[in-house]
């Protein structure tokens, strides 16, 4: 069974970087696309970007140059880095496998608060 | 970016009611639309993909339909476990975009 699990700090200071890890079991990240999605307080959801089976990436233009998604295929993990965070980046962050039908398997989510 | 407009933003219905949620796309996306059910503390769960196809393990009381740029998620007979926020998602083009969600509660 495909399982994803996010991990990382729950509190980040403004202007610093947010770094999260998604650990995948039951499926290789060298297949498919692997994305990050976040849900804000107030329930808005935003697709942030993906890293593909080949290591190519695609990002939401709304995040401009602040975002980076990388991977470690030896550990079957992929990573999110979001720079220069503000309080508006406070959200629950999910990693997900992206299929032709959209994101199908999701992690449980990790809540990240940006606060001094 | 493609905008998805969901309506209503919230609703309350009784057990056994037939409920329909709507999602309208700002441009053509064909059938590249999914519906997700989101409950507190859990990840979003795929319910419908390709506008009308039931995802694995989803009860048959759920169905999806399309009329032009309008998409609907229908629950034929509401059950208590259906309380959740429902989102539509378009995956016709990147960036993927979500609707703003419909919060469904039981009266």
PDB file of C-alpha atoms in Angstrom:
ATOM      1  CA  UNK A   1       0.000   0.000   0.000  1.00  0.00           C
ATOM      2  CA  UNK A   2       1.229   3.477  -0.846  1.00  0.00           C
ATOM      3  CA  UNK A   3       1.833   5.574   2.261  1.00  0.00           C
ATOM      4  CA  UNK A   4       3.171   9.084   2.639  1.00  0.00           C
ATOM      5  CA  UNK A   5       4.232  10.832   5.830  1.00  0.00           C
ATOM      6  CA  UNK A   6       5.217  14.456   6.269  1.00  0.00           C
ATOM      7  CA  UNK A   7       7.686  15.564   8.893  1.00  0.00           C
ATOM      8  CA  UNK A   8       9.271  18.823   9.919  1.00  0.00           C
ATOM      9  CA  UNK A   9       9.119  21.665  12.407  1.00  0.00           C
ATOM     10  CA  UNK A  10       5.699  22.896  13.426  1.00  0.00           C
ATOM     11  CA  UNK A  11       6.908  26.421  14.134  1.00  0.00           C
ATOM     12  CA  UNK A  12       8.961  28.653  11.868  1.00  0.00           C
ATOM     13  CA  UNK A  13       9.945  32.276  12.436  1.00  0.00           C
ATOM     14  CA  UNK A  14       9.054  34.934   9.879  1.00  0.00           C
ATOM     15  CA  UNK A  15      11.683  35.502   7.177  1.00  0.00           C
ATOM     16  CA  UNK A  16      13.176  32.045   7.779  1.00  0.00           C
ATOM     17  CA  UNK A  17      12.823  28.937   5.629  1.00  0.00           C
ATOM     18  CA  UNK A  18      10.250  26.207   6.030  1.00  0.00           C
ATOM     19  CA  UNK A  19      11.607  22.722   5.329  1.00  0.00           C
ATOM     20  CA  UNK A  20       9.492  19.591   5.200  1.00  0.00           C
ATOM     21  CA  UNK A  21      10.172  15.972   4.320  1.00  0.00           C
ATOM     22  CA  UNK A  22       7.780  13.502   2.747  1.00  0.00           C
ATOM     23  CA  UNK A  23       8.688   9.856   3.306  1.00  0.00           C
ATOM     24  CA  UNK A  24       7.078   7.422   0.900  1.00  0.00           C
ATOM     25  CA  UNK A  25       6.625   3.690   1.426  1.00  0.00           C
ATOM     26  CA  UNK A  26       5.057   1.086  -0.811  1.00  0.00           C
ATOM     27  CA  UNK A  27       5.898   2.890  -4.048  1.00  0.00           C
ATOM     28  CA  UNK A  28       8.999   4.332  -5.670  1.00  0.00           C
ATOM     29  CA  UNK A  29       9.254   8.063  -6.187  1.00  0.00           C
ATOM     30  CA  UNK A  30      11.102   7.304  -9.421  1.00  0.00           C
ATOM     31  CA  UNK A  31       7.632   6.693 -10.824  1.00  0.00           C
ATOM     32  CA  UNK A  32       4.794   9.212 -11.048  1.00  0.00           C
ATOM     33  CA  UNK A  33       4.744  12.809  -9.847  1.00  0.00           C
ATOM     34  CA  UNK A  34       4.969  13.878  -6.215  1.00  0.00           C
ATOM     35  CA  UNK A  35       3.471  17.095  -5.008  1.00  0.00           C
ATOM     36  CA  UNK A  36       2.982  19.465  -2.113  1.00  0.00           C
ATOM     37  CA  UNK A  37      -0.402  20.969  -1.333  1.00  0.00           C
ATOM     38  CA  UNK A  38      -1.364  23.202   1.560  1.00  0.00           C
ATOM     39  CA  UNK A  39      -4.594  24.134   3.320  1.00  0.00           C
ATOM     40  CA  UNK A  40      -4.844  27.498   4.998  1.00  0.00           C
ATOM     41  CA  UNK A  41      -6.863  28.413   8.068  1.00  0.00           C
ATOM     42  CA  UNK A  42     -10.201  29.366   6.549  1.00  0.00           C
ATOM     43  CA  UNK A  43     -10.053  26.274   4.314  1.00  0.00           C
ATOM     44  CA  UNK A  44      -8.512  27.563   1.083  1.00  0.00           C
ATOM     45  CA  UNK A  45      -6.375  24.901  -0.613  1.00  0.00           C
ATOM     46  CA  UNK A  46      -3.351  25.602  -2.794  1.00  0.00           C
ATOM     47  CA  UNK A  47      -1.283  23.316  -4.995  1.00  0.00           C
ATOM     48  CA  UNK A  48       2.365  24.292  -4.498  1.00  0.00           C
ATOM     49  CA  UNK A  49       4.343  22.179  -6.939  1.00  0.00           C
ATOM     50  CA  UNK A  50       5.640  18.755  -7.876  1.00  0.00           C
ATOM     51  CA  UNK A  51       8.770  16.800  -8.573  1.00  0.00           C
ATOM     52  CA  UNK A  52       8.514  14.212 -11.295  1.00  0.00           C
ATOM     53  CA  UNK A  53       9.808  10.656 -11.622  1.00  0.00           C
ATOM     54  CA  UNK A  54      12.794  12.079 -13.520  1.00  0.00           C
ATOM     55  CA  UNK A  55      13.504  14.855 -11.030  1.00  0.00           C
ATOM     56  CA  UNK A  56      12.021  17.700 -13.039  1.00  0.00           C
ATOM     57  CA  UNK A  57       9.935  20.209 -11.132  1.00  0.00           C
ATOM     58  CA  UNK A  58       6.950  22.484 -11.645  1.00  0.00           C
ATOM     59  CA  UNK A  59       5.890  25.207  -9.236  1.00  0.00           C
ATOM     60  CA  UNK A  60       2.879  27.388  -8.680  1.00  0.00           C
ATOM     61  CA  UNK A  61       3.757  30.838 -10.055  1.00  0.00           C
ATOM     62  CA  UNK A  62       2.127  32.347  -6.950  1.00  0.00           C
ATOM     63  CA  UNK A  63       5.121  31.129  -4.967  1.00  0.00           C
ATOM     64  CA  UNK A  64       7.523  32.722  -7.419  1.00  0.00           C
ATOM     65  CA  UNK A  65      11.140  31.966  -6.525  1.00  0.00           C
ATOM     66  CA  UNK A  66      10.494  31.066  -2.874  1.00  0.00           C
ATOM     67  CA  UNK A  67       9.877  27.360  -3.412  1.00  0.00           C
ATOM     68  CA  UNK A  68      12.121  24.416  -4.088  1.00  0.00           C
ATOM     69  CA  UNK A  69      11.200  20.727  -4.253  1.00  0.00           C
ATOM     70  CA  UNK A  70      13.992  18.165  -4.236  1.00  0.00           C
ATOM     71  CA  UNK A  71      14.326  14.452  -3.596  1.00  0.00           C
ATOM     72  CA  UNK A  72      16.538  11.658  -2.300  1.00  0.00           C
ATOM     73  CA  UNK A  73      15.729   8.547  -4.279  1.00  0.00           C
ATOM     74  CA  UNK A  74      17.944   6.379  -2.066  1.00  0.00           C
ATOM     75  CA  UNK A  75      15.657   7.156   0.871  1.00  0.00           C
ATOM     76  CA  UNK A  76      12.474   7.408  -1.212  1.00  0.00           C
ATOM     77  CA  UNK A  77      11.868  10.880   0.163  1.00  0.00           C
ATOM     78  CA  UNK A  78      11.114  14.252  -1.333  1.00  0.00           C
ATOM     79  CA  UNK A  79      11.404  17.650   0.257  1.00  0.00           C
ATOM     80  CA  UNK A  80       9.815  21.071   0.326  1.00  0.00           C
ATOM     81  CA  UNK A  81      11.687  24.248   1.031  1.00  0.00           C
ATOM     82  CA  UNK A  82       9.838  27.540   1.190  1.00  0.00           C
ATOM     83  CA  UNK A  83      11.949  30.617   1.767  1.00  0.00           C
ATOM     84  CA  UNK A  84      11.211  33.980   3.331  1.00  0.00           C
ATOM     85  CA  UNK A  85       8.053  32.792   5.039  1.00  0.00           C
ATOM     86  CA  UNK A  86       5.466  35.138   6.490  1.00  0.00           C
ATOM     87  CA  UNK A  87       2.458  34.554   8.696  1.00  0.00           C
ATOM     88  CA  UNK A  88       0.476  33.997   5.507  1.00  0.00           C
ATOM     89  CA  UNK A  89       2.353  30.725   5.031  1.00  0.00           C
ATOM     90  CA  UNK A  90       0.746  29.302   8.171  1.00  0.00           C
ATOM     91  CA  UNK A  91      -1.080  26.212   6.932  1.00  0.00           C
ATOM     92  CA  UNK A  92      -1.354  22.456   7.033  1.00  0.00           C
ATOM     93  CA  UNK A  93       1.050  21.020   4.477  1.00  0.00           C
ATOM     94  CA  UNK A  94       0.327  17.781   2.643  1.00  0.00           C
ATOM     95  CA  UNK A  95       2.450  15.709   0.338  1.00  0.00           C
ATOM     96  CA  UNK A  96       0.661  13.623  -2.271  1.00  0.00           C
ATOM     97  CA  UNK A  97       1.188  11.309  -5.204  1.00  0.00           C
ATOM     98  CA  UNK A  98      -0.130  12.844  -8.403  1.00  0.00           C
ATOM     99  CA  UNK A  99      -1.791  10.498 -10.828  1.00  0.00           C
ATOM    100  CA  UNK A 100      -3.495  11.093 -14.162  1.00  0.00           C
ATOM    101  CA  UNK A 101      -6.678  11.452 -12.121  1.00  0.00           C
ATOM    102  CA  UNK A 102      -5.194  14.051  -9.781  1.00  0.00           C
ATOM    103  CA  UNK A 103      -3.601  13.578  -6.357  1.00  0.00           C
ATOM    104  CA  UNK A 104      -4.654  10.167  -5.079  1.00  0.00           C
ATOM    105  CA  UNK A 105      -2.549   9.164  -2.069  1.00  0.00           C
ATOM    106  CA  UNK A 106      -1.974  11.877   0.547  1.00  0.00           C
ATOM    107  CA  UNK A 107       0.012  12.129   3.739  1.00  0.00           C
ATOM    108  CA  UNK A 108      -1.717  12.930   7.019  1.00  0.00           C
ATOM    109  CA  UNK A 109      -0.519  16.516   6.868  1.00  0.00           C
ATOM    110  CA  UNK A 110       1.677  18.608   9.117  1.00  0.00           C
ATOM    111  CA  UNK A 111       0.569  21.882  10.615  1.00  0.00           C
ATOM    112  CA  UNK A 112       3.130  24.664  10.292  1.00  0.00           C
ATOM    113  CA  UNK A 113       2.760  27.955  12.113  1.00  0.00           C
ATOM    114  CA  UNK A 114       4.815  30.975  11.158  1.00  0.00           C
ATOM    115  CA  UNK A 115       5.254  33.154  14.207  1.00  0.00           C
ATOM    116  CA  UNK A 116       7.955  34.967  16.090  1.00  0.00           C
TER     117      UNK A 116
ATOM    118  CA  UNK B   1      -4.941  30.180 -13.623  1.00  0.00           C
ATOM    119  CA  UNK B   2      -8.223  28.303 -13.953  1.00  0.00           C
ATOM    120  CA  UNK B   3     -10.782  29.450 -11.375  1.00  0.00           C
ATOM    121  CA  UNK B   4     -13.255  27.003  -9.870  1.00  0.00           C
ATOM    122  CA  UNK B   5     -16.346  28.443  -8.211  1.00  0.00           C
ATOM    123  CA  UNK B   6     -18.093  26.164  -5.751  1.00  0.00           C
ATOM    124  CA  UNK B   7     -21.611  26.622  -4.462  1.00  0.00           C
ATOM    125  CA  UNK B   8     -22.996  26.743  -1.934  1.00  0.00           C
ATOM    126  CA  UNK B   9     -20.177  27.594   0.456  1.00  0.00           C
ATOM    127  CA  UNK B  10     -22.021  25.733   3.188  1.00  0.00           C
ATOM    128  CA  UNK B  11     -25.197  23.801   3.572  1.00  0.00           C
ATOM    129  CA  UNK B  12     -27.138  21.763   6.057  1.00  0.00           C
ATOM    130  CA  UNK B  13     -29.329  18.810   5.106  1.00  0.00           C
ATOM    131  CA  UNK B  14     -31.172  15.968   6.789  1.00  0.00           C
ATOM    132  CA  UNK B  15     -30.287  12.314   6.851  1.00  0.00           C
ATOM    133  CA  UNK B  16     -31.619  10.624   3.749  1.00  0.00           C
ATOM    134  CA  UNK B  17     -31.764  13.841   1.705  1.00  0.00           C
ATOM    135  CA  UNK B  18     -30.476  14.056  -1.849  1.00  0.00           C
ATOM    136  CA  UNK B  19     -27.718  16.660  -1.938  1.00  0.00           C
ATOM    137  CA  UNK B  20     -25.977  18.269  -4.893  1.00  0.00           C
ATOM    138  CA  UNK B  21     -22.839  20.394  -4.772  1.00  0.00           C
ATOM    139  CA  UNK B  22     -21.740  22.473  -7.747  1.00  0.00           C
ATOM    140  CA  UNK B  23     -18.390  23.526  -9.194  1.00  0.00           C
ATOM    141  CA  UNK B  24     -18.116  25.880 -12.175  1.00  0.00           C
ATOM    142  CA  UNK B  25     -14.938  26.274 -14.167  1.00  0.00           C
ATOM    143  CA  UNK B  26     -13.776  29.606 -15.604  1.00  0.00           C
ATOM    144  CA  UNK B  27     -12.582  27.868 -18.764  1.00  0.00           C
ATOM    145  CA  UNK B  28     -12.844  24.561 -20.492  1.00  0.00           C
ATOM    146  CA  UNK B  29     -11.247  21.679 -18.629  1.00  0.00           C
ATOM    147  CA  UNK B  30     -13.035  18.793 -20.281  1.00  0.00           C
ATOM    148  CA  UNK B  31     -13.599  16.083 -17.729  1.00  0.00           C
ATOM    149  CA  UNK B  32     -10.369  16.779 -15.842  1.00  0.00           C
ATOM    150  CA  UNK B  33     -12.083  17.450 -12.547  1.00  0.00           C
ATOM    151  CA  UNK B  34     -11.992  15.554  -9.278  1.00  0.00           C
ATOM    152  CA  UNK B  35     -13.928  15.820  -6.047  1.00  0.00           C
ATOM    153  CA  UNK B  36     -12.394  15.377  -2.594  1.00  0.00           C
ATOM    154  CA  UNK B  37     -13.928  14.866   0.828  1.00  0.00           C
ATOM    155  CA  UNK B  38     -12.010  16.418   3.704  1.00  0.00           C
ATOM    156  CA  UNK B  39     -12.643  15.668   7.354  1.00  0.00           C
ATOM    157  CA  UNK B  40     -10.735  17.257  10.276  1.00  0.00           C
ATOM    158  CA  UNK B  41      -7.482  15.501  11.127  1.00  0.00           C
ATOM    159  CA  UNK B  42      -7.496  13.373   7.990  1.00  0.00           C
ATOM    160  CA  UNK B  43      -6.087  13.840   4.505  1.00  0.00           C
ATOM    161  CA  UNK B  44      -8.418  14.730   1.649  1.00  0.00           C
ATOM    162  CA  UNK B  45     -10.026  11.639   0.208  1.00  0.00           C
ATOM    163  CA  UNK B  46     -10.612  11.269  -3.540  1.00  0.00           C
ATOM    164  CA  UNK B  47     -14.297  10.679  -4.247  1.00  0.00           C
ATOM    165  CA  UNK B  48     -14.739  11.261  -7.978  1.00  0.00           C
ATOM    166  CA  UNK B  49     -12.215  11.549 -10.786  1.00  0.00           C
ATOM    167  CA  UNK B  50     -12.553  12.429 -14.449  1.00  0.00           C
ATOM    168  CA  UNK B  51     -15.806  14.215 -13.515  1.00  0.00           C
ATOM    169  CA  UNK B  52     -17.962  11.080 -13.295  1.00  0.00           C
ATOM    170  CA  UNK B  53     -15.850   8.142 -12.147  1.00  0.00           C
ATOM    171  CA  UNK B  54     -16.199   6.820  -8.613  1.00  0.00           C
ATOM    172  CA  UNK B  55     -12.882   6.424  -6.810  1.00  0.00           C
ATOM    173  CA  UNK B  56     -11.991   3.105  -5.203  1.00  0.00           C
ATOM    174  CA  UNK B  57     -13.918   2.337  -2.035  1.00  0.00           C
ATOM    175  CA  UNK B  58     -16.341   5.242  -2.357  1.00  0.00           C
ATOM    176  CA  UNK B  59     -19.990   4.363  -1.613  1.00  0.00           C
ATOM    177  CA  UNK B  60     -22.308   4.205  -4.591  1.00  0.00           C
ATOM    178  CA  UNK B  61     -24.542   6.941  -3.132  1.00  0.00           C
ATOM    179  CA  UNK B  62     -21.922   9.391  -4.447  1.00  0.00           C
ATOM    180  CA  UNK B  63     -21.935  10.341  -8.125  1.00  0.00           C
ATOM    181  CA  UNK B  64     -20.466  13.017 -10.360  1.00  0.00           C
ATOM    182  CA  UNK B  65     -21.834  14.698 -13.437  1.00  0.00           C
ATOM    183  CA  UNK B  66     -20.979  17.410 -15.911  1.00  0.00           C
ATOM    184  CA  UNK B  67     -22.973  19.878 -17.972  1.00  0.00           C
ATOM    185  CA  UNK B  68     -20.718  22.123 -20.011  1.00  0.00           C
ATOM    186  CA  UNK B  69     -18.472  23.948 -17.555  1.00  0.00           C
ATOM    187  CA  UNK B  70     -20.664  23.016 -14.575  1.00  0.00           C
ATOM    188  CA  UNK B  71     -19.788  19.991 -12.508  1.00  0.00           C
ATOM    189  CA  UNK B  72     -21.809  18.412  -9.738  1.00  0.00           C
ATOM    190  CA  UNK B  73     -21.239  16.012  -6.896  1.00  0.00           C
ATOM    191  CA  UNK B  74     -24.455  14.327  -5.773  1.00  0.00           C
ATOM    192  CA  UNK B  75     -25.133  12.271  -2.689  1.00  0.00           C
ATOM    193  CA  UNK B  76     -28.310  10.302  -3.282  1.00  0.00           C
ATOM    194  CA  UNK B  77     -29.140   9.649   0.371  1.00  0.00           C
ATOM    195  CA  UNK B  78     -27.201  11.616   2.969  1.00  0.00           C
ATOM    196  CA  UNK B  79     -25.614   9.709   5.832  1.00  0.00           C
ATOM    197  CA  UNK B  80     -24.101  11.099   9.030  1.00  0.00           C
ATOM    198  CA  UNK B  81     -20.558  10.149   7.976  1.00  0.00           C
ATOM    199  CA  UNK B  82     -20.854  12.443   4.938  1.00  0.00           C
ATOM    200  CA  UNK B  83     -20.327  15.533   7.086  1.00  0.00           C
ATOM    201  CA  UNK B  84     -17.178  17.135   5.639  1.00  0.00           C
ATOM    202  CA  UNK B  85     -15.836  19.847   3.396  1.00  0.00           C
ATOM    203  CA  UNK B  86     -15.972  18.919  -0.283  1.00  0.00           C
ATOM    204  CA  UNK B  87     -13.536  20.389  -2.800  1.00  0.00           C
ATOM    205  CA  UNK B  88     -13.377  20.223  -6.545  1.00  0.00           C
ATOM    206  CA  UNK B  89      -9.979  20.201  -8.242  1.00  0.00           C
ATOM    207  CA  UNK B  90      -9.090  20.737 -11.883  1.00  0.00           C
ATOM    208  CA  UNK B  91      -6.117  18.886 -13.269  1.00  0.00           C
ATOM    209  CA  UNK B  92      -6.425  19.924 -16.886  1.00  0.00           C
ATOM    210  CA  UNK B  93      -3.489  22.277 -16.604  1.00  0.00           C
ATOM    211  CA  UNK B  94      -0.896  23.459 -14.131  1.00  0.00           C
ATOM    212  CA  UNK B  95      -1.078  25.022 -11.673  1.00  0.00           C
ATOM    213  CA  UNK B  96      -3.704  22.658 -10.357  1.00  0.00           C
ATOM    214  CA  UNK B  97      -6.456  24.671  -8.706  1.00  0.00           C
ATOM    215  CA  UNK B  98      -9.096  23.909  -6.113  1.00  0.00           C
ATOM    216  CA  UNK B  99     -12.526  25.328  -5.547  1.00  0.00           C
ATOM    217  CA  UNK B 100     -13.128  27.138  -2.276  1.00  0.00           C
ATOM    218  CA  UNK B 101     -15.020  24.198  -0.812  1.00  0.00           C
ATOM    219  CA  UNK B 102     -18.549  23.391   0.341  1.00  0.00           C
ATOM    220  CA  UNK B 103     -19.018  22.644   4.013  1.00  0.00           C
ATOM    221  CA  UNK B 104     -21.741  20.017   4.380  1.00  0.00           C
ATOM    222  CA  UNK B 105     -23.411  19.497   7.726  1.00  0.00           C
ATOM    223  CA  UNK B 106     -26.229  17.318   8.967  1.00  0.00           C
ATOM    224  CA  UNK B 107     -29.312  19.021  10.415  1.00  0.00           C
TER     225      UNK B 107
END
